[in-house]
Every structure is written in structure tokens, then in C-alpha cells.
Amino acid sequence: LGRRFPARLGPAIGYIAPMSEENDLIYGVHPVTEALNNPRRKLVSLKASKNAADRLADEIGRARVPFEIVHPRELDRKLGEDAVHQGLLLEAKPLAQPRLDQIEKSGIIVLLDQVTDPHNVGAILRTCAAFRVTALVTTARHSPEGSGVLYKAASGAYEHVPYVKVTNLSRAMAELKDHGFRIAGLDSEAPGLLQDLDPAPPLAVVMGAEGKGLRQLTRDSCDQLVRLDLNGPIRSLNVSNACAVALYALTR
């Protein structure tokens, strides 16, 4: 398939170099659109089907990203047939993320204790963006790397919510306390209720992995443990659903 360019866009800008595994590979309409519109993103190249390029012609033109028209099957071969790429694959430099002492104190931050499923973390990022969470903090180990799966699940939210990796969660919690944050752990067996928690910032809410919940050291590092007030026969939720309910309750 030769290189062709939509009439609305004109010729591609520059040479399309082979994609690098060191850069972020972002696919899907919403993630790619948000990345193209993010002035903090350094864009490397875009591969797009003819229909997808026409759909995002204005965004591509404003971003002035080098692009190449490809057949969707080429993206299937690159990403796997299960990837819902919607005819778009963007390569971009990783976003710079803040240190703990640089996180805004004007709202709530969310901490994850060994939540490893990229679909869950992506959904949590999307929820965090919806409720103006100022950062999502997780550990460098036992957490998903930035990947196309996570970016797709986040539906563009990765461009709006700082995704901060730390080496040790309990030490990070201690540092956040030094910066004035109160830390509440969400635990289905906690004695206190979420609605009794003071939502005034700066506040950090910690959530654990499904099944294991919060680790003991994480529990011990919290200022307060609270639970969602669920009265059904099942007293726990998927972590991404629990995050959405908790943030709604804290911000309404």
C-alpha cells in the first residue's frame, strides 16, 4: 500500500521513522485525539487509515505530526487483532510526571496498592479525570506499565491526570503526610464509613487490589480506614467501580 494523504491534510510532514518501544504507543480515537491536543506531548509519528485520518484531519493538522496512511491490517499486525485501534496508532514521547512534592494540594489524589490490571487502572484514570483528581499514584513494581491497553481503557484521561510511580508505597504515604495530606484507606472491613470522612483537601485515598485488598503495612500507614456503605449481599466492588463511587461521594 503506497503512502497517500487526505486532501484536507496535504502531504505528510517529514520521514516516518520505525516506531520505538521506548516511546508511548497510543491507539484508538479518544486516546489519540487527547494526545494530539495535549501541548505537553512531544509527538513522533502517526499511522492512520484513510477514514481515521479524515475523521481527525483538524487535530492532525493542528498538531503537525508526521503521519502515514496505512491499511488497517498493518495496525492489526503491529498491535494484534484484539487491539481496538480504530485505524489509529500514535507514537509519542512519554509524558514527564511530577514528584510527590509537586502534586497539587487543591483536591484529592488516589493511590493504588498493587493494582496490576491495566484495564482497571485505565478505568480508574478515566474516573480520576472525571472528578478532577490531581494525581494517580502507584508503585513502579506490581502495577501496569504505560501501554496501549492502559491508554485505550483510560479513553484519553492519561493526558489529563498525572500518573506517578513510586518505589515504595508506605514511604510515599509518609512523604505525602509531610506535605500535609491526610490519607484514608478504602477497605470493605473498615469500621468507619466513607460518608463520615472529611473530604477537605489535601486528601489521599488508597485502594487495594481485588481479593488481597490493602496490604497490612499500607493499612498501618493510613490515618483512617473507611468502607463504602453497601447493604446488598455482596459487600465489595471491582476496584475501578469502588473508585468511581468513592470519588462521587467525596466530591458531590
CSV table of C-alpha atoms in Angstrom, one decimal:
chain,number,residue,atom,x,y,z
A,1,LEU,CA,0.0,0.0,0.0
A,2,GLY,CA,1.6,3.3,-1.1
A,3,ARG,CA,1.6,6.4,1.0
A,4,ARG,CA,-1.5,8.5,0.4
A,5,PHE,CA,-2.6,11.6,2.2
A,6,PRO,CA,-6.1,13.0,2.7
A,7,ALA,CA,-6.8,16.1,0.7
A,8,ARG,CA,-7.7,18.0,3.8
A,9,LEU,CA,-4.3,17.3,5.3
A,10,GLY,CA,-1.9,17.6,2.4
A,11,PRO,CA,1.4,15.7,2.3
A,12,ALA,CA,2.9,14.2,5.4
A,13,ILE,CA,5.4,16.2,7.4
A,14,GLY,CA,8.8,14.6,7.3
A,15,TYR,CA,10.0,11.0,7.3
A,16,ILE,CA,8.2,8.3,9.3
A,17,ALA,CA,10.9,6.5,11.3
A,18,PRO,CA,10.3,3.0,12.6
A,19,MET,CA,8.4,3.0,15.9
A,20,SER,CA,10.4,2.8,19.1
A,21,GLU,CA,9.5,0.6,22.1
A,22,GLU,CA,10.9,3.4,24.3
A,23,ASN,CA,8.1,5.7,23.3
A,24,ASP,CA,4.4,5.6,24.1
A,25,LEU,CA,2.3,3.7,21.5
A,26,ILE,CA,-1.3,5.1,21.7
A,27,TYR,CA,-4.2,3.8,19.7
A,28,GLY,CA,-7.9,4.4,19.5
A,29,VAL,CA,-9.9,7.5,18.6
A,30,HIS,CA,-10.2,9.1,22.1
A,31,PRO,CA,-6.7,8.4,23.4
A,32,VAL,CA,-5.1,9.6,20.1
A,33,THR,CA,-7.3,12.7,19.9
A,34,GLU,CA,-6.5,13.7,23.5
A,35,ALA,CA,-2.7,13.1,22.9
A,36,LEU,CA,-2.8,15.2,19.7
A,37,ASN,CA,-4.5,18.0,21.6
A,38,ASN,CA,-2.1,17.8,24.6
A,39,PRO,CA,0.5,20.6,24.3
A,40,ARG,CA,2.8,18.7,26.8
A,41,ARG,CA,3.1,15.8,24.4
A,42,LYS,CA,6.0,15.5,22.0
A,43,LEU,CA,4.6,13.7,19.1
A,44,VAL,CA,6.8,11.4,16.9
A,45,SER,CA,4.6,9.9,14.2
A,46,LEU,CA,1.1,8.8,13.4
A,47,LYS,CA,-0.1,5.8,11.3
A,48,ALA,CA,-3.7,6.1,10.3
A,49,SER,CA,-6.2,4.6,8.0
A,50,LYS,CA,-7.7,6.9,5.4
A,51,ASN,CA,-11.0,7.1,7.2
A,52,ALA,CA,-9.5,7.7,10.6
A,53,ALA,CA,-7.2,10.4,9.2
A,54,ASP,CA,-10.1,12.2,7.6
A,55,ARG,CA,-12.0,12.0,10.9
A,56,LEU,CA,-9.2,13.6,12.8
A,57,ALA,CA,-8.0,15.9,10.0
A,58,ASP,CA,-8.3,19.1,12.1
A,59,GLU,CA,-6.5,17.6,15.1
A,60,ILE,CA,-3.7,16.2,12.9
A,61,GLY,CA,-3.3,19.5,11.1
A,62,ARG,CA,-3.0,21.5,14.3
A,63,ALA,CA,-0.6,19.0,15.8
A,64,ARG,CA,1.6,19.0,12.7
A,65,VAL,CA,2.6,15.4,13.5
A,66,PRO,CA,4.3,13.4,10.7
A,67,PHE,CA,1.8,10.8,9.5
A,68,GLU,CA,1.4,7.9,7.2
A,69,ILE,CA,-1.7,6.5,5.6
A,70,VAL,CA,-1.8,2.7,6.1
A,71,HIS,CA,-4.2,-0.2,5.7
A,72,PRO,CA,-5.9,-1.2,9.0
A,73,ARG,CA,-4.4,-4.7,8.6
A,74,GLU,CA,-1.0,-3.2,9.1
A,75,LEU,CA,-2.1,-1.9,12.5
A,76,ASP,CA,-3.6,-5.3,13.3
A,77,ARG,CA,-0.2,-6.9,12.6
A,78,LYS,CA,1.6,-4.3,14.8
A,79,LEU,CA,-0.8,-4.4,17.7
A,80,GLY,CA,-2.5,-7.7,17.5
A,81,GLU,CA,-6.0,-8.4,16.2
A,82,ASP,CA,-7.6,-7.9,19.6
A,83,ALA,CA,-6.5,-4.3,19.9
A,84,VAL,CA,-9.4,-1.9,19.1
A,85,HIS,CA,-7.2,0.6,17.3
A,86,GLN,CA,-9.9,2.2,15.2
A,87,GLY,CA,-7.4,2.9,12.5
A,88,LEU,CA,-5.0,5.0,14.6
A,89,LEU,CA,-1.6,4.4,16.1
A,90,LEU,CA,0.3,7.4,17.5
A,91,GLU,CA,3.9,7.3,18.7
A,92,ALA,CA,4.8,9.9,21.3
A,93,LYS,CA,7.5,10.7,23.9
A,94,PRO,CA,6.5,9.7,27.4
A,95,LEU,CA,4.9,12.4,29.5
A,96,ALA,CA,7.0,13.9,32.3
A,97,GLN,CA,5.3,13.2,35.6
A,98,PRO,CA,5.6,15.3,38.8
A,99,ARG,CA,7.4,14.3,42.1
A,100,LEU,CA,5.2,13.8,45.1
A,101,ASP,CA,6.1,17.3,46.4
A,102,GLN,CA,4.9,18.8,43.1
A,103,ILE,CA,1.4,17.3,43.2
A,104,GLU,CA,-1.3,20.0,43.6
A,105,LYS,CA,-2.9,20.1,47.1
A,106,SER,CA,-6.1,21.6,45.9
A,107,GLY,CA,-8.0,18.3,45.6
A,108,ILE,CA,-7.9,14.6,46.1
A,109,ILE,CA,-5.3,12.2,44.9
A,110,VAL,CA,-5.7,8.4,44.5
A,111,LEU,CA,-3.1,5.8,45.5
A,112,LEU,CA,-3.2,2.2,44.3
A,113,ASP,CA,-1.8,-0.6,46.3
A,114,GLN,CA,-0.6,-3.3,43.8
A,115,VAL,CA,-3.5,-3.0,41.3
A,116,THR,CA,-2.0,-4.7,38.3
A,117,ASP,CA,-4.7,-5.0,35.7
A,118,PRO,CA,-4.2,-2.3,33.0
A,119,HIS,CA,-7.9,-2.3,32.2
A,120,ASN,CA,-8.7,-1.5,35.8
A,121,VAL,CA,-6.0,1.2,36.1
A,122,GLY,CA,-7.1,2.7,32.8
A,123,ALA,CA,-10.7,2.9,34.0
A,124,ILE,CA,-9.5,4.4,37.3
A,125,LEU,CA,-7.6,7.1,35.3
A,126,ARG,CA,-10.7,7.9,33.4
A,127,THR,CA,-12.7,8.2,36.6
A,128,CYS,CA,-10.0,10.4,38.1
A,129,ALA,CA,-10.2,12.7,35.2
A,130,ALA,CA,-13.9,13.0,35.5
A,131,PHE,CA,-13.7,14.0,39.2
A,132,ARG,CA,-10.6,16.3,38.7
A,133,VAL,CA,-8.3,14.1,40.8
A,134,THR,CA,-4.9,15.8,40.9
A,135,ALA,CA,-2.8,12.6,40.6
A,136,LEU,CA,-2.9,8.9,40.5
A,137,VAL,CA,0.0,7.3,42.5
A,138,THR,CA,1.1,3.7,42.2
A,139,THR,CA,4.2,1.6,42.7
A,140,ALA,CA,6.8,1.1,40.0
A,141,ARG,CA,6.5,-2.7,40.6
A,142,HIS,CA,3.3,-4.6,40.8
A,143,SER,CA,1.5,-2.0,38.6
A,144,PRO,CA,0.9,-1.8,34.8
A,145,GLU,CA,3.4,0.0,32.6
A,146,GLY,CA,2.1,2.7,30.4
A,147,SER,CA,0.8,0.7,27.4
A,148,GLY,CA,-1.7,0.9,24.6
A,149,VAL,CA,-4.1,-1.2,26.6
A,150,LEU,CA,-4.0,1.2,29.6
A,151,TYR,CA,-4.2,4.3,27.3
A,152,LYS,CA,-7.2,2.8,25.5
A,153,ALA,CA,-9.0,1.9,28.8
A,154,ALA,CA,-8.3,5.4,30.0
A,155,SER,CA,-10.0,6.8,26.9
A,156,GLY,CA,-7.7,9.9,26.8
A,157,ALA,CA,-7.6,10.5,30.6
A,158,TYR,CA,-3.9,9.7,30.7
A,159,GLU,CA,-3.3,13.1,29.1
A,160,HIS,CA,-5.0,14.9,32.0
A,161,VAL,CA,-4.2,13.0,35.2
A,162,PRO,CA,-0.5,12.8,36.4
A,163,TYR,CA,0.4,9.1,36.7
A,164,VAL,CA,3.1,9.0,39.3
A,165,LYS,CA,5.2,5.9,40.0
A,166,VAL,CA,6.9,5.5,43.4
A,167,THR,CA,9.4,2.8,44.6
A,168,ASN,CA,7.8,2.2,48.0
A,169,LEU,CA,4.1,3.0,48.7
A,170,SER,CA,4.4,3.2,52.5
A,171,ARG,CA,7.3,5.7,52.2
A,172,ALA,CA,5.4,7.7,49.6
A,173,MET,CA,2.5,7.8,52.0
A,174,ALA,CA,4.8,9.1,54.8
A,175,GLU,CA,6.1,11.8,52.4
A,176,LEU,CA,2.6,12.9,51.4
A,177,LYS,CA,1.8,13.3,55.1
A,178,ASP,CA,4.8,15.5,55.4
A,179,HIS,CA,3.4,17.6,52.6
A,180,GLY,CA,0.1,18.0,54.5
A,181,PHE,CA,-2.0,15.2,53.0
A,182,ARG,CA,-4.4,13.2,55.2
A,183,ILE,CA,-4.6,9.5,54.0
A,184,ALA,CA,-7.6,7.4,54.1
A,185,GLY,CA,-7.6,3.7,53.1
A,186,LEU,CA,-10.7,2.2,51.4
A,187,ASP,CA,-11.3,-1.2,53.0
A,188,SER,CA,-14.5,-3.3,52.9
A,189,GLU,CA,-13.9,-4.4,56.5
A,190,ALA,CA,-13.1,-0.9,57.9
A,191,PRO,CA,-15.1,0.2,61.0
A,192,GLY,CA,-15.7,3.7,59.7
A,193,LEU,CA,-17.9,4.8,56.8
A,194,LEU,CA,-16.8,6.8,53.8
A,195,GLN,CA,-19.5,9.4,54.3
A,196,ASP,CA,-18.0,10.3,57.7
A,197,LEU,CA,-14.7,11.2,56.1
A,198,ASP,CA,-13.8,14.9,55.9
A,199,PRO,CA,-13.3,15.4,52.1
A,200,ALA,CA,-11.4,18.7,52.5
A,201,PRO,CA,-8.1,18.8,50.6
A,202,PRO,CA,-5.4,17.8,50.6
A,203,LEU,CA,-6.7,14.3,50.9
A,204,ALA,CA,-5.3,11.0,49.5
A,205,VAL,CA,-7.4,7.9,49.2
A,206,VAL,CA,-5.7,4.5,49.0
A,207,MET,CA,-7.3,1.5,47.2
A,208,GLY,CA,-6.1,-2.1,47.1
A,209,ALA,CA,-6.1,-4.9,44.6
A,210,GLU,CA,-9.2,-7.1,44.3
A,211,GLY,CA,-9.0,-10.1,46.5
A,212,LYS,CA,-6.0,-9.0,48.5
A,213,GLY,CA,-7.2,-5.5,49.4
A,214,LEU,CA,-4.8,-3.2,51.2
A,215,ARG,CA,-1.6,-4.8,52.5
A,216,GLN,CA,-1.0,-4.6,56.2
A,217,LEU,CA,1.8,-2.1,56.0
A,218,THR,CA,-0.4,0.1,53.8
A,219,ARG,CA,-3.3,-0.2,56.3
A,220,ASP,CA,-1.0,0.8,59.1
A,221,SER,CA,0.3,3.8,57.2
A,222,CYS,CA,-3.3,5.3,56.7
A,223,ASP,CA,-4.6,7.9,59.0
A,224,GLN,CA,-8.1,6.4,58.8
A,225,LEU,CA,-9.8,3.3,57.3
A,226,VAL,CA,-13.2,3.7,55.8
A,227,ARG,CA,-15.6,1.5,53.8
A,228,LEU,CA,-18.4,2.1,51.3
A,229,ASP,CA,-21.9,1.7,52.9
A,230,LEU,CA,-23.1,-1.2,50.9
A,231,ASN,CA,-26.2,-3.0,52.1
A,232,GLY,CA,-26.5,-5.8,49.5
A,233,PRO,CA,-25.5,-9.4,49.8
A,234,ILE,CA,-22.1,-8.6,48.2
A,235,ARG,CA,-20.1,-6.1,50.2
A,236,SER,CA,-17.3,-5.3,47.8
A,237,LEU,CA,-16.9,-3.9,44.3
A,238,ASN,CA,-14.4,-4.1,41.4
A,239,VAL,CA,-11.7,-1.6,42.3
A,240,SER,CA,-12.5,0.7,39.4
A,241,ASN,CA,-16.2,0.8,40.4
A,242,ALA,CA,-15.3,1.4,44.0
A,243,CYS,CA,-13.1,4.3,42.9
A,244,ALA,CA,-15.9,5.9,41.0
A,245,VAL,CA,-18.4,5.5,43.8
A,246,ALA,CA,-15.9,6.8,46.4
A,247,LEU,CA,-14.9,9.9,44.3
A,248,TYR,CA,-18.5,10.7,43.6
A,249,ALA,CA,-19.3,10.5,47.4
A,250,LEU,CA,-16.3,12.7,48.3
A,251,THR,CA,-16.9,15.4,45.6
A,252,ARG,CA,-20.7,15.7,45.5
